[in-house]
């Protein structure tokens, strides 16, 4: 399809016009985020560059008014970039107002017919208000949506409310239907949320909303109704439909995810206009289809020449193709097959519209790659419905595609799996070439638990995300960084020697500690520690290197600089370590290791017989050496898989003896991350379990949270592989964080064991509140919670009131070599 330079220029202009409102809206959201989370110099510079490009392109395409307002915004940003200072809230409001007026000018052009009306609905509404008064008050009117939350005041409702309030929403908890009715009459909200604990009252809520809408002086301001069902079944869906609910949510309920869904409902992104390419050589038929679709608000363009279809596809980028079957030069089946060969159009919906009545010909059309076949003549409403439904499903499918990019857009950091892969590649290079260059930094924010207690979970999460953005901005393009968990970051610098690594560690630590963070309305100064580990120390994989870097980071906390470089053991220590490793090898080979057992007891009702296995080795003096002294040596010597398999085999022998006595016993068995990631571990475990004739439910494999955080995808893959056989996983030393919460959602866990801070009888109220949140969150996902290392009755009583499932510790019984605890007599 030949095009003149003028027509090409017009196409470029139209394409820019289509996307300009969205790009302005994206800039607006960035400024709002900086207003909320804090401005940063690097982000300010990037924003200034983006605005300058938008203003320049707008001017080039004769969009005078938008260009003028964008240039004014660029002048404000440029001033701050030049001064190396950051905007205050008033200037941020002024920037938002300029963007709103820029959109208003586009709305005016659309209303006058100068450009296609592609302005997002939300942006257009905001711009309309801004065109009357482009100031801070106009911007304020665009935010602060009111939400009524009907709940019983559970921990989830409290955290969700805190998170939404932090994001600028006005959330009012409501306890009764009568209170809700009164509030609806006096101050209608934008949204009503019904908690899963109050689903029985959903019908009454629906009636109250309908009555409030009928009495409202603003009938166009519709109140959205969102319900949270306790489970996904037909009855829940029927109840929601009968009550008129707009959205129905199902477990698992994660505050961050639910908040995101509510925000999307309150500030929906307007759908882009549907674009359809009609491939039809008969002009009358083409004009009919084009007229029907255009009247329905669909952008429909016609291509009469089948030989120019690919050019038309590239130009329009349609959501759907209406394809005639019989045409000269190339028929519809041939064109469809050619389109499917183009990678960009592999999944583009293609619907045949033809008068062909032969069933075989229809089958051949679908077999060539078509998605549907519509018969001519067709009623207009049927054509519109077929197009809209097909496009709606395709867009919904595209929105739910997983994000496979290497960069986390929220922080600018790389995704952890991507960095792990690069570390493993670098380790292989280091081993092959014996290079002395390159290393990894493990940077951790000190006092993360205290910050969560001080600020609250949502504000602390935003603070750590802001810290991640500082880290991302502080490293150059040669290096890559990822978030290991909420408050720890990993930086791979494969091109630096040890002195340059020290300098980079100091630079990152200083920038993080000197940055003016703000969270929860408080000015925050962060402290951080950094562990450095070189690539050429002979580590087998990324997990082993990261374990060493993390241990070094913790040791750095006690140093004056807060930075420490990992040092391999010296020669004398190596000789001593080699002797200890040899003794450990002999112990594994000759069954010189031992297992002790400690009961895990239900706090109410249950009589399950279950024990924790505890590894020991008897020294030359007869002293039992604990696992804390055995495992670090085994890890350094690469014996963890051997140790773990010895423990599993020995535990299964004991379990088989119990099962032969008709006693069903469950055993909790700690395992290292290296064992979970071993390529043959799933097969080995299945073979051993079959040989011992044990059900999978007899085994619970335990992994510490700090190890699980290093490679959640590998642990998830292992858990999924053994879950179908009944084997369950337990996360030990569990402590609330965003990363830990994500594991509860992604890994099929049976149990979690609490970190020591939750078990202390004198724990502060903030920790106790967090404990209840952890337990509620776990129970919502069907995960049972164990209080570990319980030593006194006060701790047990505190855990009991928090609705915990099991306790373990010396209060119940000290570890012994026998499984003789009477669970029937001793259940608490």
PDB file of N, CA, C and O in Angstrom, residues 439-497:
ATOM      1  N   UNK A 439      32.184  -9.199  41.903  1.00  0.00           N
ATOM      2  CA  UNK A 439      31.691  -9.608  43.197  1.00  0.00           C
ATOM      3  C   UNK A 439      30.234  -9.223  43.386  1.00  0.00           C
ATOM      4  O   UNK A 439      29.598  -8.630  42.509  1.00  0.00           O
ATOM      5  N   UNK A 440      29.729  -9.579  44.553  1.00  0.00           N
ATOM      6  CA  UNK A 440      28.338  -9.338  44.908  1.00  0.00           C
ATOM      7  C   UNK A 440      28.294  -8.539  46.199  1.00  0.00           C
ATOM      8  O   UNK A 440      29.061  -8.807  47.133  1.00  0.00           O
ATOM      9  N   UNK A 441      27.397  -7.551  46.259  1.00  0.00           N
ATOM     10  CA  UNK A 441      27.147  -6.802  47.484  1.00  0.00           C
ATOM     11  C   UNK A 441      25.786  -7.216  48.030  1.00  0.00           C
ATOM     12  O   UNK A 441      24.808  -7.272  47.278  1.00  0.00           O
ATOM     13  N   UNK A 442      25.731  -7.502  49.327  1.00  0.00           N
ATOM     14  CA  UNK A 442      24.473  -7.769  50.007  1.00  0.00           C
ATOM     15  C   UNK A 442      24.235  -6.598  50.955  1.00  0.00           C
ATOM     16  O   UNK A 442      24.916  -6.456  51.967  1.00  0.00           O
ATOM     17  N   UNK A 443      23.277  -5.723  50.602  1.00  0.00           N
ATOM     18  CA  UNK A 443      23.007  -4.507  51.374  1.00  0.00           C
ATOM     19  C   UNK A 443      21.686  -4.683  52.114  1.00  0.00           C
ATOM     20  O   UNK A 443      20.653  -4.979  51.492  1.00  0.00           O
ATOM     21  N   UNK A 444      21.717  -4.486  53.419  1.00  0.00           N
ATOM     22  CA  UNK A 444      20.519  -4.684  54.242  1.00  0.00           C
ATOM     23  C   UNK A 444      20.262  -3.455  55.102  1.00  0.00           C
ATOM     24  O   UNK A 444      21.184  -2.908  55.713  1.00  0.00           O
ATOM     25  N   UNK A 445      19.001  -3.015  55.143  1.00  0.00           N
ATOM     26  CA  UNK A 445      18.602  -1.900  55.994  1.00  0.00           C
ATOM     27  C   UNK A 445      18.502  -2.399  57.428  1.00  0.00           C
ATOM     28  O   UNK A 445      17.803  -3.381  57.710  1.00  0.00           O
ATOM     29  N   UNK A 446      19.192  -1.746  58.329  1.00  0.00           N
ATOM     30  CA  UNK A 446      19.201  -2.169  59.727  1.00  0.00           C
ATOM     31  C   UNK A 446      17.883  -1.789  60.401  1.00  0.00           C
ATOM     32  O   UNK A 446      17.258  -0.780  60.071  1.00  0.00           O
ATOM     33  N   UNK A 447      17.492  -2.617  61.378  1.00  0.00           N
ATOM     34  CA  UNK A 447      16.315  -2.289  62.192  1.00  0.00           C
ATOM     35  C   UNK A 447      15.013  -2.321  61.446  1.00  0.00           C
ATOM     36  O   UNK A 447      14.103  -1.546  61.749  1.00  0.00           O
ATOM     37  N   UNK A 448      14.875  -3.227  60.481  1.00  0.00           N
ATOM     38  CA  UNK A 448      13.645  -3.261  59.682  1.00  0.00           C
ATOM     39  C   UNK A 448      12.428  -3.581  60.541  1.00  0.00           C
ATOM     40  O   UNK A 448      11.352  -2.991  60.363  1.00  0.00           O
ATOM     41  N   UNK A 449      12.576  -4.502  61.485  1.00  0.00           N
ATOM     42  CA  UNK A 449      11.435  -4.868  62.333  1.00  0.00           C
ATOM     43  C   UNK A 449      10.973  -3.675  63.166  1.00  0.00           C
ATOM     44  O   UNK A 449       9.770  -3.424  63.317  1.00  0.00           O
ATOM     45  N   UNK A 450      11.933  -2.908  63.698  1.00  0.00           N
ATOM     46  CA  UNK A 450      11.574  -1.731  64.496  1.00  0.00           C
ATOM     47  C   UNK A 450      10.874  -0.681  63.631  1.00  0.00           C
ATOM     48  O   UNK A 450       9.938  -0.009  64.087  1.00  0.00           O
ATOM     49  N   UNK A 451      11.309  -0.537  62.371  1.00  0.00           N
ATOM     50  CA  UNK A 451      10.657   0.417  61.471  1.00  0.00           C
ATOM     51  C   UNK A 451       9.215  -0.001  61.183  1.00  0.00           C
ATOM     52  O   UNK A 451       8.317   0.853  61.112  1.00  0.00           O
ATOM     53  N   UNK A 452       8.978  -1.301  61.011  1.00  0.00           N
ATOM     54  CA  UNK A 452       7.599  -1.760  60.784  1.00  0.00           C
ATOM     55  C   UNK A 452       6.729  -1.466  62.004  1.00  0.00           C
ATOM     56  O   UNK A 452       5.568  -1.072  61.888  1.00  0.00           O
ATOM     57  N   UNK A 453       7.295  -1.696  63.188  1.00  0.00           N
ATOM     58  CA  UNK A 453       6.530  -1.415  64.412  1.00  0.00           C
ATOM     59  C   UNK A 453       6.237   0.080  64.541  1.00  0.00           C
ATOM     60  O   UNK A 453       5.159   0.480  64.975  1.00  0.00           O
ATOM     61  N   UNK A 454       7.209   0.917  64.163  1.00  0.00           N
ATOM     62  CA  UNK A 454       7.060   2.364  64.306  1.00  0.00           C
ATOM     63  C   UNK A 454       6.086   2.948  63.297  1.00  0.00           C
ATOM     64  O   UNK A 454       5.225   3.769  63.640  1.00  0.00           O
ATOM     65  N   UNK A 455       6.206   2.516  62.030  1.00  0.00           N
ATOM     66  CA  UNK A 455       5.470   3.158  60.945  1.00  0.00           C
ATOM     67  C   UNK A 455       4.185   2.446  60.574  1.00  0.00           C
ATOM     68  O   UNK A 455       3.288   3.055  60.002  1.00  0.00           O
ATOM     69  N   UNK A 456       4.098   1.165  60.880  1.00  0.00           N
ATOM     70  CA  UNK A 456       3.003   0.367  60.354  1.00  0.00           C
ATOM     71  C   UNK A 456       3.441  -0.330  59.085  1.00  0.00           C
ATOM     72  O   UNK A 456       4.404   0.073  58.418  1.00  0.00           O
ATOM     73  N   UNK A 457       2.726  -1.372  58.717  1.00  0.00           N
ATOM     74  CA  UNK A 457       3.174  -2.243  57.631  1.00  0.00           C
ATOM     75  C   UNK A 457       3.176  -1.543  56.276  1.00  0.00           C
ATOM     76  O   UNK A 457       4.134  -1.631  55.513  1.00  0.00           O
ATOM     77  N   UNK A 458       2.088  -0.826  55.973  1.00  0.00           N
ATOM     78  CA  UNK A 458       1.980  -0.209  54.646  1.00  0.00           C
ATOM     79  C   UNK A 458       3.026   0.881  54.453  1.00  0.00           C
ATOM     80  O   UNK A 458       3.697   0.946  53.419  1.00  0.00           O
ATOM     81  N   UNK A 459       3.190   1.752  55.463  1.00  0.00           N
ATOM     82  CA  UNK A 459       4.165   2.839  55.342  1.00  0.00           C
ATOM     83  C   UNK A 459       5.582   2.295  55.279  1.00  0.00           C
ATOM     84  O   UNK A 459       6.428   2.807  54.527  1.00  0.00           O
ATOM     85  N   UNK A 460       5.873   1.251  56.066  1.00  0.00           N
ATOM     86  CA  UNK A 460       7.212   0.650  56.025  1.00  0.00           C
ATOM     87  C   UNK A 460       7.487   0.034  54.656  1.00  0.00           C
ATOM     88  O   UNK A 460       8.597   0.141  54.120  1.00  0.00           O
ATOM     89  N   UNK A 461       6.475  -0.599  54.080  1.00  0.00           N
ATOM     90  CA  UNK A 461       6.647  -1.190  52.746  1.00  0.00           C
ATOM     91  C   UNK A 461       6.985  -0.114  51.718  1.00  0.00           C
ATOM     92  O   UNK A 461       7.863  -0.286  50.862  1.00  0.00           O
ATOM     93  N   UNK A 462       6.298   1.027  51.793  1.00  0.00           N
ATOM     94  CA  UNK A 462       6.582   2.124  50.867  1.00  0.00           C
ATOM     95  C   UNK A 462       7.979   2.695  51.100  1.00  0.00           C
ATOM     96  O   UNK A 462       8.678   3.068  50.146  1.00  0.00           O
ATOM     97  N   UNK A 463       8.398   2.743  52.358  1.00  0.00           N
ATOM     98  CA  UNK A 463       9.741   3.232  52.672  1.00  0.00           C
ATOM     99  C   UNK A 463      10.803   2.334  52.051  1.00  0.00           C
ATOM    100  O   UNK A 463      11.761   2.813  51.430  1.00  0.00           O
ATOM    101  N   UNK A 464      10.642   1.019  52.199  1.00  0.00           N
ATOM    102  CA  UNK A 464      11.630   0.089  51.651  1.00  0.00           C
ATOM    103  C   UNK A 464      11.628   0.137  50.118  1.00  0.00           C
ATOM    104  O   UNK A 464      12.687  -0.012  49.482  1.00  0.00           O
ATOM    105  N   UNK A 465      10.443   0.334  49.516  1.00  0.00           N
ATOM    106  CA  UNK A 465      10.387   0.471  48.057  1.00  0.00           C
ATOM    107  C   UNK A 465      11.130   1.728  47.610  1.00  0.00           C
ATOM    108  O   UNK A 465      11.842   1.720  46.595  1.00  0.00           O
ATOM    109  N   UNK A 466      10.977   2.815  48.376  1.00  0.00           N
ATOM    110  CA  UNK A 466      11.714   4.043  48.051  1.00  0.00           C
ATOM    111  C   UNK A 466      13.215   3.821  48.180  1.00  0.00           C
ATOM    112  O   UNK A 466      14.003   4.338  47.376  1.00  0.00           O
ATOM    113  N   UNK A 467      13.627   3.041  49.188  1.00  0.00           N
ATOM    114  CA  UNK A 467      15.046   2.707  49.328  1.00  0.00           C
ATOM    115  C   UNK A 467      15.534   1.923  48.118  1.00  0.00           C
ATOM    116  O   UNK A 467      16.658   2.128  47.630  1.00  0.00           O
ATOM    117  N   UNK A 468      14.701   1.021  47.604  1.00  0.00           N
ATOM    118  CA  UNK A 468      15.068   0.282  46.403  1.00  0.00           C
ATOM    119  C   UNK A 468      15.280   1.182  45.211  1.00  0.00           C
ATOM    120  O   UNK A 468      16.191   0.966  44.396  1.00  0.00           O
ATOM    121  N   UNK A 469      14.453   2.227  45.104  1.00  0.00           N
ATOM    122  CA  UNK A 469      14.624   3.162  43.986  1.00  0.00           C
ATOM    123  C   UNK A 469      15.921   3.948  44.118  1.00  0.00           C
ATOM    124  O   UNK A 469      16.570   4.263  43.112  1.00  0.00           O
ATOM    125  N   UNK A 470      16.308   4.264  45.360  1.00  0.00           N
ATOM    126  CA  UNK A 470      17.591   4.950  45.568  1.00  0.00           C
ATOM    127  C   UNK A 470      18.744   4.043  45.143  1.00  0.00           C
ATOM    128  O   UNK A 470      19.695   4.486  44.476  1.00  0.00           O
ATOM    129  N   UNK A 471      18.666   2.766  45.510  1.00  0.00           N
ATOM    130  CA  UNK A 471      19.718   1.812  45.123  1.00  0.00           C
ATOM    131  C   UNK A 471      19.780   1.703  43.607  1.00  0.00           C
ATOM    132  O   UNK A 471      20.872   1.723  43.003  1.00  0.00           O
ATOM    133  N   UNK A 472      18.616   1.587  42.955  1.00  0.00           N
ATOM    134  CA  UNK A 472      18.594   1.453  41.492  1.00  0.00           C
ATOM    135  C   UNK A 472      19.200   2.671  40.809  1.00  0.00           C
ATOM    136  O   UNK A 472      19.916   2.542  39.807  1.00  0.00           O
ATOM    137  N   UNK A 473      18.924   3.859  41.353  1.00  0.00           N
ATOM    138  CA  UNK A 473      19.437   5.086  40.739  1.00  0.00           C
ATOM    139  C   UNK A 473      20.925   5.279  40.999  1.00  0.00           C
ATOM    140  O   UNK A 473      21.601   5.986  40.245  1.00  0.00           O
ATOM    141  N   UNK A 474      21.443   4.641  42.055  1.00  0.00           N
ATOM    142  CA  UNK A 474      22.831   4.891  42.466  1.00  0.00           C
ATOM    143  C   UNK A 474      23.844   4.025  41.727  1.00  0.00           C
ATOM    144  O   UNK A 474      25.044   4.310  41.772  1.00  0.00           O
ATOM    145  N   UNK A 475      23.408   2.959  41.072  1.00  0.00           N
ATOM    146  CA  UNK A 475      24.362   2.099  40.370  1.00  0.00           C
ATOM    147  C   UNK A 475      24.336   2.419  38.879  1.00  0.00           C
ATOM    148  O   UNK A 475      23.305   2.845  38.343  1.00  0.00           O
ATOM    149  N   UNK A 476      25.463   2.207  38.223  1.00  0.00           N
ATOM    150  CA  UNK A 476      25.500   2.518  36.799  1.00  0.00           C
ATOM    151  C   UNK A 476      25.092   1.297  35.982  1.00  0.00           C
ATOM    152  O   UNK A 476      24.828   0.217  36.526  1.00  0.00           O
ATOM    153  N   UNK A 477      25.063   1.474  34.677  1.00  0.00           N
ATOM    154  CA  UNK A 477      24.513   0.448  33.794  1.00  0.00           C
ATOM    155  C   UNK A 477      25.357  -0.817  33.735  1.00  0.00           C
ATOM    156  O   UNK A 477      24.891  -1.846  33.252  1.00  0.00           O
ATOM    157  N   UNK A 478      26.572  -0.766  34.242  1.00  0.00           N
ATOM    158  CA  UNK A 478      27.400  -1.983  34.230  1.00  0.00           C
ATOM    159  C   UNK A 478      26.932  -2.999  35.255  1.00  0.00           C
ATOM    160  O   UNK A 478      27.229  -4.187  35.139  1.00  0.00           O
ATOM    161  N   UNK A 479      26.228  -2.552  36.292  1.00  0.00           N
ATOM    162  CA  UNK A 479      25.855  -3.422  37.395  1.00  0.00           C
ATOM    163  C   UNK A 479      24.350  -3.679  37.367  1.00  0.00           C
ATOM    164  O   UNK A 479      23.588  -2.919  36.769  1.00  0.00           O
ATOM    165  N   UNK A 480      23.918  -4.734  38.036  1.00  0.00           N
ATOM    166  CA  UNK A 480      22.499  -5.036  38.150  1.00  0.00           C
ATOM    167  C   UNK A 480      22.171  -5.292  39.609  1.00  0.00           C
ATOM    168  O   UNK A 480      23.007  -5.815  40.362  1.00  0.00           O
ATOM    169  N   UNK A 481      20.958  -4.918  40.005  1.00  0.00           N
ATOM    170  CA  UNK A 481      20.553  -5.053  41.403  1.00  0.00           C
ATOM    171  C   UNK A 481      19.135  -5.591  41.472  1.00  0.00           C
ATOM    172  O   UNK A 481      18.330  -5.401  40.563  1.00  0.00           O
ATOM    173  N   UNK A 482      18.850  -6.294  42.578  1.00  0.00           N
ATOM    174  CA  UNK A 482      17.520  -6.850  42.804  1.00  0.00           C
ATOM    175  C   UNK A 482      17.192  -6.748  44.282  1.00  0.00           C
ATOM    176  O   UNK A 482      18.087  -6.622  45.124  1.00  0.00           O
ATOM    177  N   UNK A 483      15.907  -6.808  44.592  1.00  0.00           N
ATOM    178  CA  UNK A 483      15.456  -6.872  45.978  1.00  0.00           C
ATOM    179  C   UNK A 483      15.444  -8.335  46.407  1.00  0.00           C
ATOM    180  O   UNK A 483      14.826  -9.175  45.756  1.00  0.00           O
ATOM    181  N   UNK A 484      16.155  -8.645  47.516  1.00  0.00           N
ATOM    182  CA  UNK A 484      16.152 -10.005  48.049  1.00  0.00           C
ATOM    183  C   UNK A 484      14.910 -10.214  48.909  1.00  0.00           C
ATOM    184  O   UNK A 484      14.258 -11.244  48.869  1.00  0.00           O
ATOM    185  N   UNK A 485      14.588  -9.251  49.728  1.00  0.00           N
ATOM    186  CA  UNK A 485      13.339  -9.209  50.471  1.00  0.00           C
ATOM    187  C   UNK A 485      13.004  -7.738  50.704  1.00  0.00           C
ATOM    188  O   UNK A 485      13.620  -6.860  50.092  1.00  0.00           O
ATOM    189  N   UNK A 486      12.075  -7.447  51.595  1.00  0.00           N
ATOM    190  CA  UNK A 486      11.634  -6.060  51.771  1.00  0.00           C
ATOM    191  C   UNK A 486      12.783  -5.103  52.015  1.00  0.00           C
ATOM    192  O   UNK A 486      12.837  -4.017  51.447  1.00  0.00           O
ATOM    193  N   UNK A 487      13.717  -5.495  52.871  1.00  0.00           N
ATOM    194  CA  UNK A 487      14.732  -4.546  53.352  1.00  0.00           C
ATOM    195  C   UNK A 487      16.157  -4.954  52.999  1.00  0.00           C
ATOM    196  O   UNK A 487      17.103  -4.492  53.622  1.00  0.00           O
ATOM    197  N   UNK A 488      16.338  -5.819  52.030  1.00  0.00           N
ATOM    198  CA  UNK A 488      17.682  -6.246  51.626  1.00  0.00           C
ATOM    199  C   UNK A 488      17.781  -6.249  50.102  1.00  0.00           C
ATOM    200  O   UNK A 488      16.830  -6.615  49.407  1.00  0.00           O
ATOM    201  N   UNK A 489      18.951  -5.848  49.613  1.00  0.00           N
ATOM    202  CA  UNK A 489      19.162  -5.713  48.172  1.00  0.00           C
ATOM    203  C   UNK A 489      20.461  -6.396  47.776  1.00  0.00           C
ATOM    204  O   UNK A 489      21.420  -6.452  48.552  1.00  0.00           O
ATOM    205  N   UNK A 490      20.473  -6.880  46.561  1.00  0.00           N
ATOM    206  CA  UNK A 490      21.602  -7.631  46.028  1.00  0.00           C
ATOM    207  C   UNK A 490      22.119  -6.920  44.792  1.00  0.00           C
ATOM    208  O   UNK A 490      21.347  -6.595  43.896  1.00  0.00           O
ATOM    209  N   UNK A 491      23.432  -6.673  44.753  1.00  0.00           N
ATOM    210  CA  UNK A 491      24.026  -5.960  43.614  1.00  0.00           C
ATOM    211  C   UNK A 491      25.148  -6.821  43.038  1.00  0.00           C
ATOM    212  O   UNK A 491      26.073  -7.202  43.763  1.00  0.00           O
ATOM    213  N   UNK A 492      25.053  -7.139  41.761  1.00  0.00           N
ATOM    214  CA  UNK A 492      26.112  -7.869  41.059  1.00  0.00           C
ATOM    215  C   UNK A 492      26.946  -6.857  40.282  1.00  0.00           C
ATOM    216  O   UNK A 492      26.432  -6.173  39.401  1.00  0.00           O
ATOM    217  N   UNK A 493      28.235  -6.768  40.638  1.00  0.00           N
ATOM    218  CA  UNK A 493      29.173  -5.895  39.934  1.00  0.00           C
ATOM    219  C   UNK A 493      30.277  -6.777  39.370  1.00  0.00           C
ATOM    220  O   UNK A 493      31.320  -6.980  40.012  1.00  0.00           O
ATOM    221  N   UNK A 494      30.035  -7.327  38.200  1.00  0.00           N
ATOM    222  CA  UNK A 494      30.934  -8.341  37.652  1.00  0.00           C
ATOM    223  C   UNK A 494      32.202  -7.761  37.044  1.00  0.00           C
ATOM    224  O   UNK A 494      33.102  -8.514  36.652  1.00  0.00           O
ATOM    225  N   UNK A 495      32.319  -6.429  36.977  1.00  0.00           N
ATOM    226  CA  UNK A 495      33.475  -5.830  36.317  1.00  0.00           C
ATOM    227  C   UNK A 495      34.419  -5.116  37.287  1.00  0.00           C
ATOM    228  O   UNK A 495      35.379  -4.481  36.851  1.00  0.00           O
ATOM    229  N   UNK A 496      34.162  -5.188  38.587  1.00  0.00           N
ATOM    230  CA  UNK A 496      34.948  -4.430  39.563  1.00  0.00           C
ATOM    231  C   UNK A 496      35.895  -5.333  40.339  1.00  0.00           C
ATOM    232  O   UNK A 496      35.542  -6.475  40.668  1.00  0.00           O
ATOM    233  N   UNK A 497      37.081  -4.799  40.662  1.00  0.00           N
ATOM    234  CA  UNK A 497      37.981  -5.541  41.539  1.00  0.00           C
ATOM    235  C   UNK A 497      37.593  -5.271  42.986  1.00  0.00           C
ATOM    236  O   UNK A 497      36.654  -4.512  43.276  1.00  0.00           O
TER     237      UNK A 497
END
